Coordinates of N, CA and C in Angstrom, one line a residue:
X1 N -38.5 43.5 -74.5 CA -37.7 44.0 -75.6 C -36.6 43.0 -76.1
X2 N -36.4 43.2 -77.0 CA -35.3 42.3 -78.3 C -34.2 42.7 -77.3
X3 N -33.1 41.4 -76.8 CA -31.7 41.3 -76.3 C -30.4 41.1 -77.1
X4 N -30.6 41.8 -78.5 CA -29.8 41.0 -79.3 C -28.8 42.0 -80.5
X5 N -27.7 42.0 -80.4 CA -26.5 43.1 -80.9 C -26.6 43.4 -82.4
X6 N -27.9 42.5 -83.0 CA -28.0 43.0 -84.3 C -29.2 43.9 -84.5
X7 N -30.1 43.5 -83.5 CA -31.1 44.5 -83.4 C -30.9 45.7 -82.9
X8 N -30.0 46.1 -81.6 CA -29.3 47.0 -81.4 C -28.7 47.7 -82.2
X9 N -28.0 47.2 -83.2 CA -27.3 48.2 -84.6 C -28.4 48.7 -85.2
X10 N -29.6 47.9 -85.4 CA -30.8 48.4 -86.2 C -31.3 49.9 -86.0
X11 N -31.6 49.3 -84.4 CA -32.4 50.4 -83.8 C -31.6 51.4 -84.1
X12 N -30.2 51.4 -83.7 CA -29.2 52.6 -83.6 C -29.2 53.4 -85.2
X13 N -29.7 52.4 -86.0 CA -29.5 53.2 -87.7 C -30.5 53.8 -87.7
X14 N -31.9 53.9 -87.1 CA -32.9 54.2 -87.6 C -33.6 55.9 -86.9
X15 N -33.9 57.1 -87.5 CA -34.1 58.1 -87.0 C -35.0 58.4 -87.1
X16 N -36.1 58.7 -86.4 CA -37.3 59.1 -86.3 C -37.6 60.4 -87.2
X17 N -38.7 59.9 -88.0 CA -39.2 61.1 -88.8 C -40.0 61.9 -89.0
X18 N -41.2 60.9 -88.8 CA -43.0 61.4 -89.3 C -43.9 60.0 -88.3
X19 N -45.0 60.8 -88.1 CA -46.1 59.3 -88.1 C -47.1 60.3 -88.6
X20 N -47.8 59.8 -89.2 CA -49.1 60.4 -89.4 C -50.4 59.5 -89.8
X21 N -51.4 59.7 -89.8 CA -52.4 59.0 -90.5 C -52.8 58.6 -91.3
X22 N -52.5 57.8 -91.9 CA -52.5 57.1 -93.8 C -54.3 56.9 -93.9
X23 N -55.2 56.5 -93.0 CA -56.5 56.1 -93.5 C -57.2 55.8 -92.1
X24 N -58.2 56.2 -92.1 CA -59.4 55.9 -90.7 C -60.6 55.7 -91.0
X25 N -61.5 55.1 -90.4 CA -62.5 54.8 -90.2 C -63.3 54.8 -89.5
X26 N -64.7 55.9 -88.7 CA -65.0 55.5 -87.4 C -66.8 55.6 -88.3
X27 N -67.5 55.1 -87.4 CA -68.8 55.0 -87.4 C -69.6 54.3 -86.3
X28 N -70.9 54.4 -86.5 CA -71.7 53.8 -85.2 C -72.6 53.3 -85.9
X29 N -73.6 52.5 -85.2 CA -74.6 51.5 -85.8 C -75.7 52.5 -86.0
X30 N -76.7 52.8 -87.0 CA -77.5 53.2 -87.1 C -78.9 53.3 -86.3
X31 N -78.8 52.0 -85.5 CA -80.0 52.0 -84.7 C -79.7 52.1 -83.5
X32 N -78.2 52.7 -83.0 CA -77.7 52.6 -81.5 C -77.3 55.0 -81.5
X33 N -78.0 55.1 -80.6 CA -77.7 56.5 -80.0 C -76.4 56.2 -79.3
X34 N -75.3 56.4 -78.6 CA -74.7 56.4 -77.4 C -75.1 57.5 -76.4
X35 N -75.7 58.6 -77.2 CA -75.7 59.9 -76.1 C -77.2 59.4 -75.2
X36 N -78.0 58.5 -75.5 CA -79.1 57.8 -75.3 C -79.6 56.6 -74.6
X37 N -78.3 55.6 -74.9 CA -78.1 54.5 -74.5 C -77.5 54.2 -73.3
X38 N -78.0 53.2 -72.7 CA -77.5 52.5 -71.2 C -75.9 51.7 -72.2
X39 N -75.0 52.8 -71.8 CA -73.5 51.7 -72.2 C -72.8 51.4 -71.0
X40 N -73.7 50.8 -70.1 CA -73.0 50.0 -69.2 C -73.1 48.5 -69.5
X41 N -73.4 47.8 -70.3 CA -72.9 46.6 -71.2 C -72.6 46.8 -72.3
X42 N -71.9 47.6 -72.6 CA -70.8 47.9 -74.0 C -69.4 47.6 -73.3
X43 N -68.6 46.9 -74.0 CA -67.5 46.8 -74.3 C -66.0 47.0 -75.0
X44 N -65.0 47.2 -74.6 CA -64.3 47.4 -76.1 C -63.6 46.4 -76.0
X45 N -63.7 46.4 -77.4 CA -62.6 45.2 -78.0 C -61.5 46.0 -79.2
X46 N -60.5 45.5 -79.0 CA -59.0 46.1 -79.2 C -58.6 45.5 -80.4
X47 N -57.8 46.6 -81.6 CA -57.3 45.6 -82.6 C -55.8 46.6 -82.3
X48 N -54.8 46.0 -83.0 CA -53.3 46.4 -83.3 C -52.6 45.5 -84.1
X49 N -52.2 45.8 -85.1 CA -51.7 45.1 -86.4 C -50.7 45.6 -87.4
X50 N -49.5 45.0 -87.8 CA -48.8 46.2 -88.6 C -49.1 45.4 -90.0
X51 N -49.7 46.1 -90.8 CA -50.2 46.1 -91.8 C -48.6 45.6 -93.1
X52 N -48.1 47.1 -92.9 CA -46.9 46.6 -93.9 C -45.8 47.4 -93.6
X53 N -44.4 47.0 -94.0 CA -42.9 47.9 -93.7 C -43.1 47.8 -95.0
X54 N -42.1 48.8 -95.1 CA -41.0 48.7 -96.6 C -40.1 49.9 -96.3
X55 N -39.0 49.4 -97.1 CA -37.8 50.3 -97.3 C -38.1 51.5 -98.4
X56 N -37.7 52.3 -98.7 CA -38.2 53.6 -99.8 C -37.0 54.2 -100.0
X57 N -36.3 54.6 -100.8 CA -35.3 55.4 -101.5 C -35.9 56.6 -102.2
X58 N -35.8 57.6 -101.5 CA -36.2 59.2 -101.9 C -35.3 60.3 -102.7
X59 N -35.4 60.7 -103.3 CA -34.1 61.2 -103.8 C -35.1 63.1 -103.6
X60 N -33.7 63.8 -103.0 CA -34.3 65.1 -102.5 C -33.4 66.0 -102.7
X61 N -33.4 66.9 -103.3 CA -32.7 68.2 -103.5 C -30.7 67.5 -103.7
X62 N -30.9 66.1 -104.9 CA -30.0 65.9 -105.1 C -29.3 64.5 -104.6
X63 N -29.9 64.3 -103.2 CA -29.6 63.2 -102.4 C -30.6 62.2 -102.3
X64 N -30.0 61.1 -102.0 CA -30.7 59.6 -102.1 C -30.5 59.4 -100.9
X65 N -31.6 59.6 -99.9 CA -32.1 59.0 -98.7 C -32.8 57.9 -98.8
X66 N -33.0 56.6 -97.6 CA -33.7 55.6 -97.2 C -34.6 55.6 -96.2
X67 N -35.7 55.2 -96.4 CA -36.7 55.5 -95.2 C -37.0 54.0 -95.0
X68 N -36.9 53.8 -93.6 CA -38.3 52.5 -93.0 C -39.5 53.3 -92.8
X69 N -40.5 52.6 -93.6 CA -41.9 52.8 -93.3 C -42.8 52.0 -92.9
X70 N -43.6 52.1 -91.9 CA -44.4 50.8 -91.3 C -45.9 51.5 -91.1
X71 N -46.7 50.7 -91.7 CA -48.3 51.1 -91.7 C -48.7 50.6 -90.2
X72 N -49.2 50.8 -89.2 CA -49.7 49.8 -88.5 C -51.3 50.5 -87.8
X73 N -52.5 49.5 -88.3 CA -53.4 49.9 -88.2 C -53.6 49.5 -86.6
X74 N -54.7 50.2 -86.1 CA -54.9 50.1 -84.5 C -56.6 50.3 -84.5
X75 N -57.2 50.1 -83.3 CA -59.0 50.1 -83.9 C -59.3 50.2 -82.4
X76 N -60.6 50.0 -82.0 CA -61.6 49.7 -80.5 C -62.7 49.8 -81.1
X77 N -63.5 48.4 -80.9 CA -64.8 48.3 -81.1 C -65.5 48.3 -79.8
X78 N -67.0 49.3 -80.0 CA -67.8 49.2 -78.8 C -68.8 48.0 -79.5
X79 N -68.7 47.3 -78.4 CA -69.8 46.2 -78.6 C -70.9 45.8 -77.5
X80 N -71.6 45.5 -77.7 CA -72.9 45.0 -76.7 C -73.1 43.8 -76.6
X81 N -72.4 43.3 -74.9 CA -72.3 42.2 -75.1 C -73.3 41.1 -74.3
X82 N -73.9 39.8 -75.5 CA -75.1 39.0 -75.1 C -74.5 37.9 -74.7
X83 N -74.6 37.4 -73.2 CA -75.1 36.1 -73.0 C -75.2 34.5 -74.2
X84 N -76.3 35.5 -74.5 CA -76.9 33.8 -75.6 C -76.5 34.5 -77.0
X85 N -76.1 35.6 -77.6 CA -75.7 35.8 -79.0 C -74.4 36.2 -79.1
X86 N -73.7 36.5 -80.3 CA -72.2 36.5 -80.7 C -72.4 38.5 -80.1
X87 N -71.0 39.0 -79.9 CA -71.1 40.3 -79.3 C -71.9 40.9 -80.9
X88 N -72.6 42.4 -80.6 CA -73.0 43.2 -81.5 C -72.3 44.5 -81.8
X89 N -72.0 44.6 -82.6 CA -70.7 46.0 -82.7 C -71.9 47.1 -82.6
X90 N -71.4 48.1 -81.9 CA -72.3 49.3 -82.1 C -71.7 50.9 -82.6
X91 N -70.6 50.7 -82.2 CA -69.2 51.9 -82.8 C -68.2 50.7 -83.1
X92 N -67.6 51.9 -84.3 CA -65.8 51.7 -84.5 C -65.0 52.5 -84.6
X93 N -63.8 52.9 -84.1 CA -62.8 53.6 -84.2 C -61.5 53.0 -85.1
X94 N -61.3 53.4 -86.5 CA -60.0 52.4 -86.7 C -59.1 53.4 -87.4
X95 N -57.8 53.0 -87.6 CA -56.9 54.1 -87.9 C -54.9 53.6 -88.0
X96 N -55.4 53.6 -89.6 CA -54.0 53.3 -89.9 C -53.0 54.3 -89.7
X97 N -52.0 54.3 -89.1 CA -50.8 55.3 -89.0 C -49.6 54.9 -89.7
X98 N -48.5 55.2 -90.1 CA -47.8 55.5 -91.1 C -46.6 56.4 -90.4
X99 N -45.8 55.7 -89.6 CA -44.5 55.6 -88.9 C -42.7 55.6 -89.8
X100 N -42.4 56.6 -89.8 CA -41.5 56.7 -90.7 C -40.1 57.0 -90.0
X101 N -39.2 56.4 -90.4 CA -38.0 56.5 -89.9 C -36.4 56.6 -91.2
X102 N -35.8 57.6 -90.8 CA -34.7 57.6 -92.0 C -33.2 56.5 -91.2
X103 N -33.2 56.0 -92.5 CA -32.2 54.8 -92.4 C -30.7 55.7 -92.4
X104 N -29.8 55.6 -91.4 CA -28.7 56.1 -91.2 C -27.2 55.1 -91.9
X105 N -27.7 54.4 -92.0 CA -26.8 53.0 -92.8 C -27.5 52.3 -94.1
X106 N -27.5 51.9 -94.8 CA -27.8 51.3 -96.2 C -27.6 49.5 -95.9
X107 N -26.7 49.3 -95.0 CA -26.7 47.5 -94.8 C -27.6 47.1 -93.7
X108 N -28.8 47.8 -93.3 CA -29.4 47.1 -92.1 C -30.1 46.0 -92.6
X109 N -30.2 44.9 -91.6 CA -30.3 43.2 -91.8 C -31.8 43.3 -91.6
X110 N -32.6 43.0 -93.2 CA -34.1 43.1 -93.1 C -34.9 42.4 -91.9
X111 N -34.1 41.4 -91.5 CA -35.1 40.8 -90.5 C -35.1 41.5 -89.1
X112 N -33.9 42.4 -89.1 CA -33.8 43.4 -87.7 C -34.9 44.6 -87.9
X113 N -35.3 45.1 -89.2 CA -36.4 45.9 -89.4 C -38.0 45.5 -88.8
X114 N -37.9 43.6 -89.6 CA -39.2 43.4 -89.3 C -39.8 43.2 -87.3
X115 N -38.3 42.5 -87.2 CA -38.1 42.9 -85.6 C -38.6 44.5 -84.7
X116 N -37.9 45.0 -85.4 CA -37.8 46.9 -84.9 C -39.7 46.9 -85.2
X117 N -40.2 47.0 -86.2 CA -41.7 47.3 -86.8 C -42.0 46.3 -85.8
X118 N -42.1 45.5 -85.3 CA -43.1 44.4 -84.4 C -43.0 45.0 -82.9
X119 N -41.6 45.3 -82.8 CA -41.4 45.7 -80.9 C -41.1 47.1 -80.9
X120 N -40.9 47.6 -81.9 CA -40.6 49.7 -81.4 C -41.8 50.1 -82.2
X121 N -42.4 50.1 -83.0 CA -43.5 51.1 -84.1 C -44.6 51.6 -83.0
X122 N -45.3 50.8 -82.0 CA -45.9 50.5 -81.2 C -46.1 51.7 -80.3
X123 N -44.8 51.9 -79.8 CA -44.8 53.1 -78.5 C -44.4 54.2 -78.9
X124 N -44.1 53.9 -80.9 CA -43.7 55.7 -81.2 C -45.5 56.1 -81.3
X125 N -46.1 54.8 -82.4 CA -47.5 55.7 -82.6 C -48.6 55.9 -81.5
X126 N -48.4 55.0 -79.9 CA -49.0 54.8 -79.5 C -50.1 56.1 -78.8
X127 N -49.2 57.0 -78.7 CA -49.5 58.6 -77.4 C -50.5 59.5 -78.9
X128 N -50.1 58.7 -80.4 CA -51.1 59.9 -81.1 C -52.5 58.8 -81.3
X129 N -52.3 57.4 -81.4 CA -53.3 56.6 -81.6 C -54.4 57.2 -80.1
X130 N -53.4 56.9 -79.1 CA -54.2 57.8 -77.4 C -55.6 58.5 -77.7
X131 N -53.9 59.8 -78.4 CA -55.3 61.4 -78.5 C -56.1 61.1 -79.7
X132 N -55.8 60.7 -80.7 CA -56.7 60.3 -81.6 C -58.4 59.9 -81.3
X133 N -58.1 58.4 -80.5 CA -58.9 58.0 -80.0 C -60.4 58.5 -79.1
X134 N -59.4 59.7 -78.7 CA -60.2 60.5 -77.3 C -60.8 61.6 -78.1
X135 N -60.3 62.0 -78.8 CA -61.1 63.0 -79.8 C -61.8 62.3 -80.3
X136 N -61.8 61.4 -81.2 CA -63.5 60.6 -81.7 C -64.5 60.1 -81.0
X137 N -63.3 59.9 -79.7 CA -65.1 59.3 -79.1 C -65.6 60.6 -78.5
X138 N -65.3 61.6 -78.6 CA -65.8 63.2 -78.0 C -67.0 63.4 -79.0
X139 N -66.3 63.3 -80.5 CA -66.9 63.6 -81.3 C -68.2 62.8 -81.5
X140 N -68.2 61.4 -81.2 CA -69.4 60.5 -81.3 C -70.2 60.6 -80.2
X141 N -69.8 61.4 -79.0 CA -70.6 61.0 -77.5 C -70.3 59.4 -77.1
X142 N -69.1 59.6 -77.7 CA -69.1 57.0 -77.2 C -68.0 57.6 -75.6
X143 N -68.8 56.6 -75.1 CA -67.9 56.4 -73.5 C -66.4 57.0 -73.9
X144 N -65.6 57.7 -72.7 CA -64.5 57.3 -72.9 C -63.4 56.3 -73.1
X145 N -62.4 55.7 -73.7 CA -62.1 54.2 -73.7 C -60.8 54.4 -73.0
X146 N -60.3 53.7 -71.6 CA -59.6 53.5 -70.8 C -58.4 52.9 -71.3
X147 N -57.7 53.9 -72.5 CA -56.5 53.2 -73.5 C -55.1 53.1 -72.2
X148 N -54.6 52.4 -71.7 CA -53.4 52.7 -70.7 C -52.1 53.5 -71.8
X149 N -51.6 53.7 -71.1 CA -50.0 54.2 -72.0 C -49.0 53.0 -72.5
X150 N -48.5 53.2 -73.1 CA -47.7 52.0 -73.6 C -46.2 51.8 -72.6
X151 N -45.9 51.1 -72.2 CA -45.1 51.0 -70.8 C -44.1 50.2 -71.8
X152 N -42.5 50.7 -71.8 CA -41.3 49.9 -72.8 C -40.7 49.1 -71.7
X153 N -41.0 47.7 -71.5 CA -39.8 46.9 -70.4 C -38.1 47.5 -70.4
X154 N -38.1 47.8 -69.6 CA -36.6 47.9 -69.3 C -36.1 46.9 -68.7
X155 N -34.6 46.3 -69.2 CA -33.9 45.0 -68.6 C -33.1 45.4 -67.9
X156 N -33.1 45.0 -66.5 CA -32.6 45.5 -65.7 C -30.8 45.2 -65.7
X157 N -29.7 45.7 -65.7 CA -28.1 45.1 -66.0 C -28.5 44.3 -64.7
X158 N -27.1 43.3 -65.0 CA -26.7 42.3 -64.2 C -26.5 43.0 -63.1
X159 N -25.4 43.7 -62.6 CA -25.2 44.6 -61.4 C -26.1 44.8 -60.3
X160 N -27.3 45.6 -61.2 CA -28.9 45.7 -60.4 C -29.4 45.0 -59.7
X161 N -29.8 44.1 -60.6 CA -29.9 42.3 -60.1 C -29.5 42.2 -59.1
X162 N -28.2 41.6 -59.2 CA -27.6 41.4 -58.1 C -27.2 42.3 -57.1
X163 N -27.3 43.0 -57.0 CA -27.4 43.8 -55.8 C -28.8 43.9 -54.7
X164 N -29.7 43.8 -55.7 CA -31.1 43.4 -55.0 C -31.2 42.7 -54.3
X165 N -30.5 41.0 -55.0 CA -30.6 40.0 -54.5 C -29.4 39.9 -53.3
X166 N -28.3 40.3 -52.9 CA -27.7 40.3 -51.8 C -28.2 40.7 -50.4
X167 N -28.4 39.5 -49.7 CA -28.7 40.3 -48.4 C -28.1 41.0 -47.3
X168 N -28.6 42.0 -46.5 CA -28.3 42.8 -45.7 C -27.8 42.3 -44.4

């Protein structure tokens, strides 16, 4: 995580709103069954990408709210993987989400946003990208995909530290 007192003000302006699904995509190859197939050499391969932020000014029952919005698309390809040829995709799962936060200050420093969208967006969408995930591949019969949880580093204070490091 970001160590730094401007990004800290960021985070601290920004209040969790909405995430939801802006756009998906899943499909499988036409000549591949999974409920059929030997998918003990399938693979997944992982995408995660934030597509786009922007700031948005809403006006609602009178008032002029600011939202941070961040698209960030996420995917798993099953592939079948050759030796002597390039991998063969045989499923896809992909799925843009749409992470929304209301801006509690009006002077937050854009580059602390693009900061916030790169290192926080991640572990708010991460638990619905999860279930998402697990439900399509139910729906397709595709293996289950062994997504881990999103783990936030915590920095440990000085104090800690050094207390560890003292010996007994």
């Amino acid at each position: 995580m970001v160590d730094d007192p401007d990004f800290q003000t960021v985070k601290d302006s920004l209040v969790f709103n909405d995430i939801y699904i802006k756009s998906t995509n899943a499909s499988c190859a036409d000549d591949w069954d999974p409920k059929r197939s030997d998918i003990d050499d399938v693979r997944f391969k992982f995408m995660h990408q934030i597509k786009t932020s922007e700031v948005l000014t809403v006006e609602e029952n009178g008032d002029s709210r600011q939202y941070f919005r961040v698209n960030l698309l996420v995917g798993c390809r099953f592939v079948k993987a050759d030796d002597n040829e390039e991998d063969e995709m045989k499923a896809q799962i992909e799925a843009t989400f749409c992470a929304e936060y209301l801006m509690t200050r009006e002077d937050v420093n854009p580059d602390g946003l693009k900061v916030f969208a790169l290192e926080n967006v991640s572990y708010h969408v991460w638990p619905y990208w999860r279930e998402y995930l697990a439900n399509m591949c139910s729906r397709f019969n595709l293996p289950k995909v062994p997504l881990p949880t999103r783990q936030i580093k915590i920095k440990k204070r000085k104090s800690e530290v050094d207390t560890k490091q003292t010996p007994e």
